[in-house]
CSV table of C-alpha atoms and ligand atoms in Angstrom, one decimal:
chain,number,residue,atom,x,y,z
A,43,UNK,CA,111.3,169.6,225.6
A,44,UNK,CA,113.5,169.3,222.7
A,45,UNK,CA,116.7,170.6,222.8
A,46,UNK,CA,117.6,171.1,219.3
A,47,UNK,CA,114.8,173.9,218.4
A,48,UNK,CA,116.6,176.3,216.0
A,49,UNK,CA,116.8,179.6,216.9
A,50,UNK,CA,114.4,180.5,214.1
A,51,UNK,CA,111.4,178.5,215.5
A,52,UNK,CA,112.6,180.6,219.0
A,53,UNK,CA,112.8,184.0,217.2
A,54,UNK,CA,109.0,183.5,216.2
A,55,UNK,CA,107.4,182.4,219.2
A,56,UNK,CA,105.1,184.6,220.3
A,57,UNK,CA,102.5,184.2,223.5
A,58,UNK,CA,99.8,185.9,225.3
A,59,UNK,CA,97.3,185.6,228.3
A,60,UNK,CA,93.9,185.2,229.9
A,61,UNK,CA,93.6,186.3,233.5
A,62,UNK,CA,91.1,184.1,235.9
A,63,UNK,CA,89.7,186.0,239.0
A,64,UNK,CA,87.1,185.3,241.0
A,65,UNK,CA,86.3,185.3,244.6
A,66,UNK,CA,87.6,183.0,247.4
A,67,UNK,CA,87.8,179.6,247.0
A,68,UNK,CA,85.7,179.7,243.6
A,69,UNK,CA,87.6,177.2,241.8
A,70,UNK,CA,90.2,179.8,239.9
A,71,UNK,CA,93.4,177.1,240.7
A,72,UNK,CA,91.0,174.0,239.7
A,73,UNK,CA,90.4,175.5,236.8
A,74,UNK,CA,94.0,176.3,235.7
A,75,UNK,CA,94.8,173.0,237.2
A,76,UNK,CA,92.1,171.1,234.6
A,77,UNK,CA,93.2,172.9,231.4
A,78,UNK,CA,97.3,173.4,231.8
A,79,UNK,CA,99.9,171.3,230.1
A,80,UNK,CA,102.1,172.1,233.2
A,81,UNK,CA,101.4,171.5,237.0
A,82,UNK,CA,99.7,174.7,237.9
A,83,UNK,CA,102.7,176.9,239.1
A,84,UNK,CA,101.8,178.8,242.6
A,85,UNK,CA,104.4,181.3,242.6
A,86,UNK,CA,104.9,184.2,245.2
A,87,UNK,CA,104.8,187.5,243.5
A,88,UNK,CA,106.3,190.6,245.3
A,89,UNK,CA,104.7,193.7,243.8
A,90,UNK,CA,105.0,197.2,244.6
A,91,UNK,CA,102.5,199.7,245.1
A,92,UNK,CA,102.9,203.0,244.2
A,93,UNK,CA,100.8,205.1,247.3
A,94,UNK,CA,97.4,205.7,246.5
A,95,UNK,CA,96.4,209.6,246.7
A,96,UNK,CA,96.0,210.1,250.2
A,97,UNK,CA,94.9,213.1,252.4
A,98,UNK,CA,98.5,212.8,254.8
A,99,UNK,CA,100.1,215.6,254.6
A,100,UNK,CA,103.8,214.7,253.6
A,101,UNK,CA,104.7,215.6,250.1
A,102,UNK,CA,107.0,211.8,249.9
A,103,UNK,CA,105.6,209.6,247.9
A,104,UNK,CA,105.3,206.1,249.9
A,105,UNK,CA,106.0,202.7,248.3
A,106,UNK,CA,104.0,199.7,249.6
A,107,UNK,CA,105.4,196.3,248.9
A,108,UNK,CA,103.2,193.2,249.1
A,109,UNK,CA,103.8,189.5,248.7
A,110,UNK,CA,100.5,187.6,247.0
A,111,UNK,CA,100.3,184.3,245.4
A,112,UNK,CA,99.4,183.9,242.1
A,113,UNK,CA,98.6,180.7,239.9
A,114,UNK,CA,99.7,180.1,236.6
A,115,UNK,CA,99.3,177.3,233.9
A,116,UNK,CA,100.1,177.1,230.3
A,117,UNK,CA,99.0,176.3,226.9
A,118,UNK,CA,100.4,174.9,223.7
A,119,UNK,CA,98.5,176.5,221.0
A,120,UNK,CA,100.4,175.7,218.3
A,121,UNK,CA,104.4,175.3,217.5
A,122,UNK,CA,104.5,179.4,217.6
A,123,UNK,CA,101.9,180.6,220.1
A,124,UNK,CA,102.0,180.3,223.7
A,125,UNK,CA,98.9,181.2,226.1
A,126,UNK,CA,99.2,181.4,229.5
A,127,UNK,CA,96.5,181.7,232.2
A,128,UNK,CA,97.1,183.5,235.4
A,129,UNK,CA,94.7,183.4,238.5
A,130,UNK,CA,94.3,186.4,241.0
A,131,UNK,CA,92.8,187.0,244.4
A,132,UNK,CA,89.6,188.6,243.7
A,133,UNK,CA,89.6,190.9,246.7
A,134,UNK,CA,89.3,194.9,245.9
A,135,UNK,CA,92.2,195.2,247.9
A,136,UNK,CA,94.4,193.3,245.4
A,137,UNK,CA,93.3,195.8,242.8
A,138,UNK,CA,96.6,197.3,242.1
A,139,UNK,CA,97.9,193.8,241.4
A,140,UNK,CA,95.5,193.3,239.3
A,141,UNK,CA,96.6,196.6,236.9
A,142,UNK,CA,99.8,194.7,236.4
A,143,UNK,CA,98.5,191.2,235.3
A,144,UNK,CA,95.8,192.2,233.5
A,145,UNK,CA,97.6,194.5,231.4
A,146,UNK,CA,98.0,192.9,228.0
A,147,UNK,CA,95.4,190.1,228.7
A,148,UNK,CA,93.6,189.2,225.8
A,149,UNK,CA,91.1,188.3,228.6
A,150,UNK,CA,89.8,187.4,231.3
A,151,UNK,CA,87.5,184.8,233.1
A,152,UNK,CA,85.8,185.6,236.2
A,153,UNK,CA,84.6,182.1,238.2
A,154,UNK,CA,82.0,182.6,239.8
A,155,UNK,CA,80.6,179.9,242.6
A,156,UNK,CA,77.1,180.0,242.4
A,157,UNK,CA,76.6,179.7,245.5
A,158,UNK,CA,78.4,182.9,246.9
A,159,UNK,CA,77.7,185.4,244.3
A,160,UNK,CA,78.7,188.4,246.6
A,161,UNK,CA,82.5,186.7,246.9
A,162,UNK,CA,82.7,188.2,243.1
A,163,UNK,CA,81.2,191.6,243.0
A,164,UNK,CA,85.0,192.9,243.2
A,165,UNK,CA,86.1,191.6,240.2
A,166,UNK,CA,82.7,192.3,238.5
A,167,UNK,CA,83.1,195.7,239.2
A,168,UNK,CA,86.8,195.6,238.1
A,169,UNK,CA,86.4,194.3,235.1
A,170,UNK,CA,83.2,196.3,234.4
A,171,UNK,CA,85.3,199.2,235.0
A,172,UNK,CA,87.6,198.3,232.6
A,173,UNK,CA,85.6,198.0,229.2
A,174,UNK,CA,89.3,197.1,227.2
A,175,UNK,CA,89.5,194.1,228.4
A,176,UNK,CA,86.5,191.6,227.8
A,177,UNK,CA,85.3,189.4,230.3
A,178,UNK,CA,83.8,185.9,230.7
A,179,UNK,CA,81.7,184.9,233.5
A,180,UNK,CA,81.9,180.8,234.6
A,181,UNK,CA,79.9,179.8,236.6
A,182,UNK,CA,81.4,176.6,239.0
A,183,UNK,CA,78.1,174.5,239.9
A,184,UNK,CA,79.5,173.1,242.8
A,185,UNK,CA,76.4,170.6,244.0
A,186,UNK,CA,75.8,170.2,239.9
A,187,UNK,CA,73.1,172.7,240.0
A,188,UNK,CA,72.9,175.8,240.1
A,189,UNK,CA,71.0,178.1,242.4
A,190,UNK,CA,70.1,181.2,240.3
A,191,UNK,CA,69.9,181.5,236.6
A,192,UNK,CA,72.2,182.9,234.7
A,193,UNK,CA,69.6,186.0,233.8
A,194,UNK,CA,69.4,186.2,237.5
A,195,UNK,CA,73.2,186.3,238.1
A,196,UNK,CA,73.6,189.0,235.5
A,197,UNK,CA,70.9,191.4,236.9
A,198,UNK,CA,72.3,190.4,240.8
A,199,UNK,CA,75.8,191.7,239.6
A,200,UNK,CA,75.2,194.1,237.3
A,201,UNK,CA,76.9,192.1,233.8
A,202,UNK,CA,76.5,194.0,230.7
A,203,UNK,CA,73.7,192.2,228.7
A,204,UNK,CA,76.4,191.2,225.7
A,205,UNK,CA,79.3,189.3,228.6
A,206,UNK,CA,78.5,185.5,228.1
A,207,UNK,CA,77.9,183.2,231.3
A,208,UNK,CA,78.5,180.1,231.0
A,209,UNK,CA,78.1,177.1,233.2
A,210,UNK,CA,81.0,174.6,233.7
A,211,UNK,CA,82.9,172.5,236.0
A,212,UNK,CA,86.1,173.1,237.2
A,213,UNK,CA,87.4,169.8,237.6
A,214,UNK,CA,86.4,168.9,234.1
A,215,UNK,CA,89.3,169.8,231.5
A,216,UNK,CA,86.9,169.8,228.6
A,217,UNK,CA,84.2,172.2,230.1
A,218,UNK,CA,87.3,174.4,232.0
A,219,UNK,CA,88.4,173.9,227.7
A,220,UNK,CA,84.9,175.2,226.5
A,221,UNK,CA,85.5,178.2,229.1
A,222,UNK,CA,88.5,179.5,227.2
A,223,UNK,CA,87.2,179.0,223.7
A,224,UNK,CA,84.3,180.9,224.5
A,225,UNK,CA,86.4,183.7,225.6
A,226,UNK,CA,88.6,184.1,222.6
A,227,UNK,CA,84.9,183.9,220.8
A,228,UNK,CA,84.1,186.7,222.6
A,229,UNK,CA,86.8,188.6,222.5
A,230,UNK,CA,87.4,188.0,218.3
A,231,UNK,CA,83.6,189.0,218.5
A,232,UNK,CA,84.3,192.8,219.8
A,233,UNK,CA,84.5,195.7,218.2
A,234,UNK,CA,88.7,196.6,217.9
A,235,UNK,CA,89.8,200.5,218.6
A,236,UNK,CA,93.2,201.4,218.4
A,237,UNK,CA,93.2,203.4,220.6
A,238,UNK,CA,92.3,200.9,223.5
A,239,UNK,CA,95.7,200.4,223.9
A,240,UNK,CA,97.0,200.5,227.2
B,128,UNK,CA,104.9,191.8,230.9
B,129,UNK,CA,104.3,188.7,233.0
B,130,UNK,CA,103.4,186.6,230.2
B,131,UNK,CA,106.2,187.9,228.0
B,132,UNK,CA,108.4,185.2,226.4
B,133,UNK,CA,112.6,185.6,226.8
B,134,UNK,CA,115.1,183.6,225.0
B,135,UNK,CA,118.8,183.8,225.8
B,136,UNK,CA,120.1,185.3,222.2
B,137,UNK,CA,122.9,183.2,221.5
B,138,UNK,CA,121.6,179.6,223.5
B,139,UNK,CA,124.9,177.3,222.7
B,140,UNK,CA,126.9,180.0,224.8
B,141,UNK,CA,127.7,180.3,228.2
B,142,UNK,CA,126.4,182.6,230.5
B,143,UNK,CA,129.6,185.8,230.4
B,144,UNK,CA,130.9,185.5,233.7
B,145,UNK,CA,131.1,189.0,234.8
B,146,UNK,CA,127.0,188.6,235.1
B,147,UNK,CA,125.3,188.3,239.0
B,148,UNK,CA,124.7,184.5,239.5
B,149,UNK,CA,121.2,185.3,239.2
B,150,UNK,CA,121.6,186.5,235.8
B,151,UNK,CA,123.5,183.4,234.6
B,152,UNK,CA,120.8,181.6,235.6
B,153,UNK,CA,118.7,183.3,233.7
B,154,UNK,CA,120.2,183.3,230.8
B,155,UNK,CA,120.9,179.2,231.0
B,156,UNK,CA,117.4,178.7,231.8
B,157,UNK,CA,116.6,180.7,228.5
B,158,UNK,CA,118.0,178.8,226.2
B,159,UNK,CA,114.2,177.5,225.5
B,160,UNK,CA,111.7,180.2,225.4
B,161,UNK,CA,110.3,181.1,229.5
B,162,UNK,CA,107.6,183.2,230.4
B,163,UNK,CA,108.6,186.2,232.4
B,164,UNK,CA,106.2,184.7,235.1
B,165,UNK,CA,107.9,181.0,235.0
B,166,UNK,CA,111.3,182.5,235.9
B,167,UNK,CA,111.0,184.3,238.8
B,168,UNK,CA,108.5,180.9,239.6
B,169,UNK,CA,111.4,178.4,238.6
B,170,UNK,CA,114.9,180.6,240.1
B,171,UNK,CA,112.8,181.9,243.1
B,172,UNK,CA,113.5,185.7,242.4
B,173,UNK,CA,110.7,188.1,243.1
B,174,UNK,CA,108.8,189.3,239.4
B,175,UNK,CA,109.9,192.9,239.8
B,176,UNK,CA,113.2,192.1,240.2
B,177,UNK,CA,113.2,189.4,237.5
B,178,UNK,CA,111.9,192.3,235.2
B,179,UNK,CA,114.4,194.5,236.3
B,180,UNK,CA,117.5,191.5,235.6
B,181,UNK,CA,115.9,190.9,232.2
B,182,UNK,CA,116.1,193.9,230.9
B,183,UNK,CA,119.8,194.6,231.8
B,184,UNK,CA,120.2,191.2,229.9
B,185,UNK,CA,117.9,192.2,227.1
B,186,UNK,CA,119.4,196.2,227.0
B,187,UNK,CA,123.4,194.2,226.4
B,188,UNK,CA,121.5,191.9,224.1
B,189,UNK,CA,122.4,188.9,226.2
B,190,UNK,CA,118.8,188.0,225.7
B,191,UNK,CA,116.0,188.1,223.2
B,192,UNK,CA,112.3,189.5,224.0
B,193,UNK,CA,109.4,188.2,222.3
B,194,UNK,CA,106.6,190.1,221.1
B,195,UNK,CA,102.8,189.5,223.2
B,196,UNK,CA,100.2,189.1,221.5
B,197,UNK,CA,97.6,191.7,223.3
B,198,UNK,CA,94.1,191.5,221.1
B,199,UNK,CA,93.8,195.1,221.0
B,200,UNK,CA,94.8,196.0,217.2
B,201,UNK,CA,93.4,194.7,214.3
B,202,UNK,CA,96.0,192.8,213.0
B,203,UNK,CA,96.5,190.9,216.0
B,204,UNK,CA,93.2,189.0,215.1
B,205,UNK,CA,94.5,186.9,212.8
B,206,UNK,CA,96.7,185.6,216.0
B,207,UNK,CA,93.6,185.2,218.2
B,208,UNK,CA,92.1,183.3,215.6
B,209,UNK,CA,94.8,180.8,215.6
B,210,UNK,CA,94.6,180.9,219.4
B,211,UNK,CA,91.2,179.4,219.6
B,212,UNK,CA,91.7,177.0,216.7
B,213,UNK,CA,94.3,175.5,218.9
B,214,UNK,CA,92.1,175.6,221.7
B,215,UNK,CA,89.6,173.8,219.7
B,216,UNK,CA,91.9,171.2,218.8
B,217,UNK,CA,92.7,170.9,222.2
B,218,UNK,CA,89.1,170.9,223.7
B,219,UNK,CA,87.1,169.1,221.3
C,138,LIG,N1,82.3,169.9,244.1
C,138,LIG,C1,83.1,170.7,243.4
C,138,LIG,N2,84.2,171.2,244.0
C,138,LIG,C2,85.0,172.0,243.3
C,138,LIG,C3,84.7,172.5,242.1
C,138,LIG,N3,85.6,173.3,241.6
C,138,LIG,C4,86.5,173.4,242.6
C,138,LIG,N4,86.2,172.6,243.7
C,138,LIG,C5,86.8,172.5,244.9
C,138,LIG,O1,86.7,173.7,245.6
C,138,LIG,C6,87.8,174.0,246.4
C,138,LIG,C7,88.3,175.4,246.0
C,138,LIG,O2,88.8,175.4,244.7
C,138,LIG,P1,90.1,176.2,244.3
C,138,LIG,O3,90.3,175.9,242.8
C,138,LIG,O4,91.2,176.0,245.2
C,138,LIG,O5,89.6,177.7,244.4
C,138,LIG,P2,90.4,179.0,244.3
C,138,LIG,O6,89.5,180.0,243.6
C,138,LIG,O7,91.7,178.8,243.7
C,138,LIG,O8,90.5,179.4,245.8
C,138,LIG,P3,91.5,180.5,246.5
C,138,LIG,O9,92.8,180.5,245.7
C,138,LIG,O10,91.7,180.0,247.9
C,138,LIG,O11,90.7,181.7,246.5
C,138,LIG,C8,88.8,172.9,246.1
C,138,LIG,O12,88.8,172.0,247.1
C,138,LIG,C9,88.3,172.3,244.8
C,138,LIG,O13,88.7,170.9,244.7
C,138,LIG,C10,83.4,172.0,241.5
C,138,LIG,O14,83.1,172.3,240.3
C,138,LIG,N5,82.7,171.1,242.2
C,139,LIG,MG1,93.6,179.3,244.4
């Protein structure tokens, strides 16, 4: 890290992020692990949750505060553009975390281990749910082979027909690589509102 | 946001003193360019209070905030376009 970068080449950087979920022990860390320039960064995030709608009868809103670890790795892009991936627990019950790192993601890849498809209907749902922010499926073949086909995996979990799934090995930097690039291809690829903001 | 990039607006300076140690550190460790995220990760502060320290720093423009890059207007495509050619150069 130089220490001389003019202020000027700071002003302009700018960065931005891809979320990776996926279910337990799916290979979300490996991943980030394979493709980041920096030793994937487990960090303890405290976050607070606002009290879902209840049916208590006490008019006080109730603040919940929970401690999850997060992953996250980054990317050189080029001298002004900074990506940074972020992995998630994939459980529904981390949902309201997942509202705050997934807002302003230009994406997100879901990992899927082919073995345990059920581990990632959460974050199917979730992101199915979500239509602003396009989604990636990888698959981690863990024994080199997979046990459905993709056509099944998409039917099994519901995948809109136009969310890519692509095969890939988490330990590998250049296939965890390929993940991401098909992901910004994807997300170039969609139709842009402006009013998806948000 | 997590992801957002800070710099500390004036980097040859010194930290004022009348800022929380935490702060100070903040704004030393700024002096390159830090993810939101890689703060709280590097000083061991929690992320919601990091936000909260940043942008006391930011609102007496003791630091600098960086615009994201979100992919959800138009002319942020030219952006993600650059994104994945550096991926590509990355991943070939
Ligand atoms: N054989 C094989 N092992 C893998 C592959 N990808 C990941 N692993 C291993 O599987 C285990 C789980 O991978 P992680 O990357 O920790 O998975 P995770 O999704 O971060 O898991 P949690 O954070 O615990 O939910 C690790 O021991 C990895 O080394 C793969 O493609 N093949
Ligand atoms: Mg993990």
């Amino acid at each position: 890290m130089g220490s001389n970068v003019s202020s000027n080449d700071t002003a302009s950087m700018m960065s931005t992020k891809i979320v990776i979920a996926g279910g337990f022990g799916a290979g979300k860390t490996t991943l980030v692990g394979s493709v980041s320039e920096i030793p994937p960064v487990t960090t303890e995030a405290v976050m607070t949750e606002a009290s879902r709608a209840h049916d208590d009868t006490s008019a006080t809103p109730q603040k919940v505060t929970t401690t999850v670890a997060m992953d996250f790795g980054r990317l050189t892009l080029d001298r002004e553009l900074i990506m940074y991936m972020f992995g998630t627990p994939g459980q529904a019950r981390f949902w309201f975390m997942w509202d705050d790192l997934v807002r302003g993601a230009v994406g997100a890849v879901i990992v899927v281990d082919s073995r345990r498809l059920a581990d990632c209907f959460d974050a199917v749902d979730y992101f199915e749910k979500n239509q602003n922010i396009p989604y990636v499926i990888a698959l981690n073949k863990f024994d080199g082979q997979l046990e459905y086909t993709p056509d099944e995996i998409r039917e099994a979990l519901e995948i809109s027909p136009d969310v890519p799934i692509i095969d890939f090995d988490a330990r590998d930097r250049r296939s965890s690589g390929n993940v991401l690039k098909r992901l910004l291809e994807y997300t170039l690829s969609r139709p842009k509102s402006a009013e998806l903001v948000g | 946001m997590v992801q957002t990039l800070v710099s500390t607006a004036d980097p040859g300076t010194e930290p004022p003193n009348n800022l929380m140690p935490e702060s100070q550190n903040i704004y030393r460790l700024c002096r390159e360019a830090r993810s939101v995220a890689e703060i709280a990760a590097e000083l061991k502060i929690p992320l919601g209070v990091t936000q909260v320290l940043l942008s006391d720093l930011a609102d007496q423009g003791l630091v600098y905030i960086h615009p994201t890059i979100t992919g959800h207007s138009p002319s942020e495509n030219q952006v993600l376009e650059r994104a994945l050619r550096g991926l590509e150069r990355l991943f070939q």
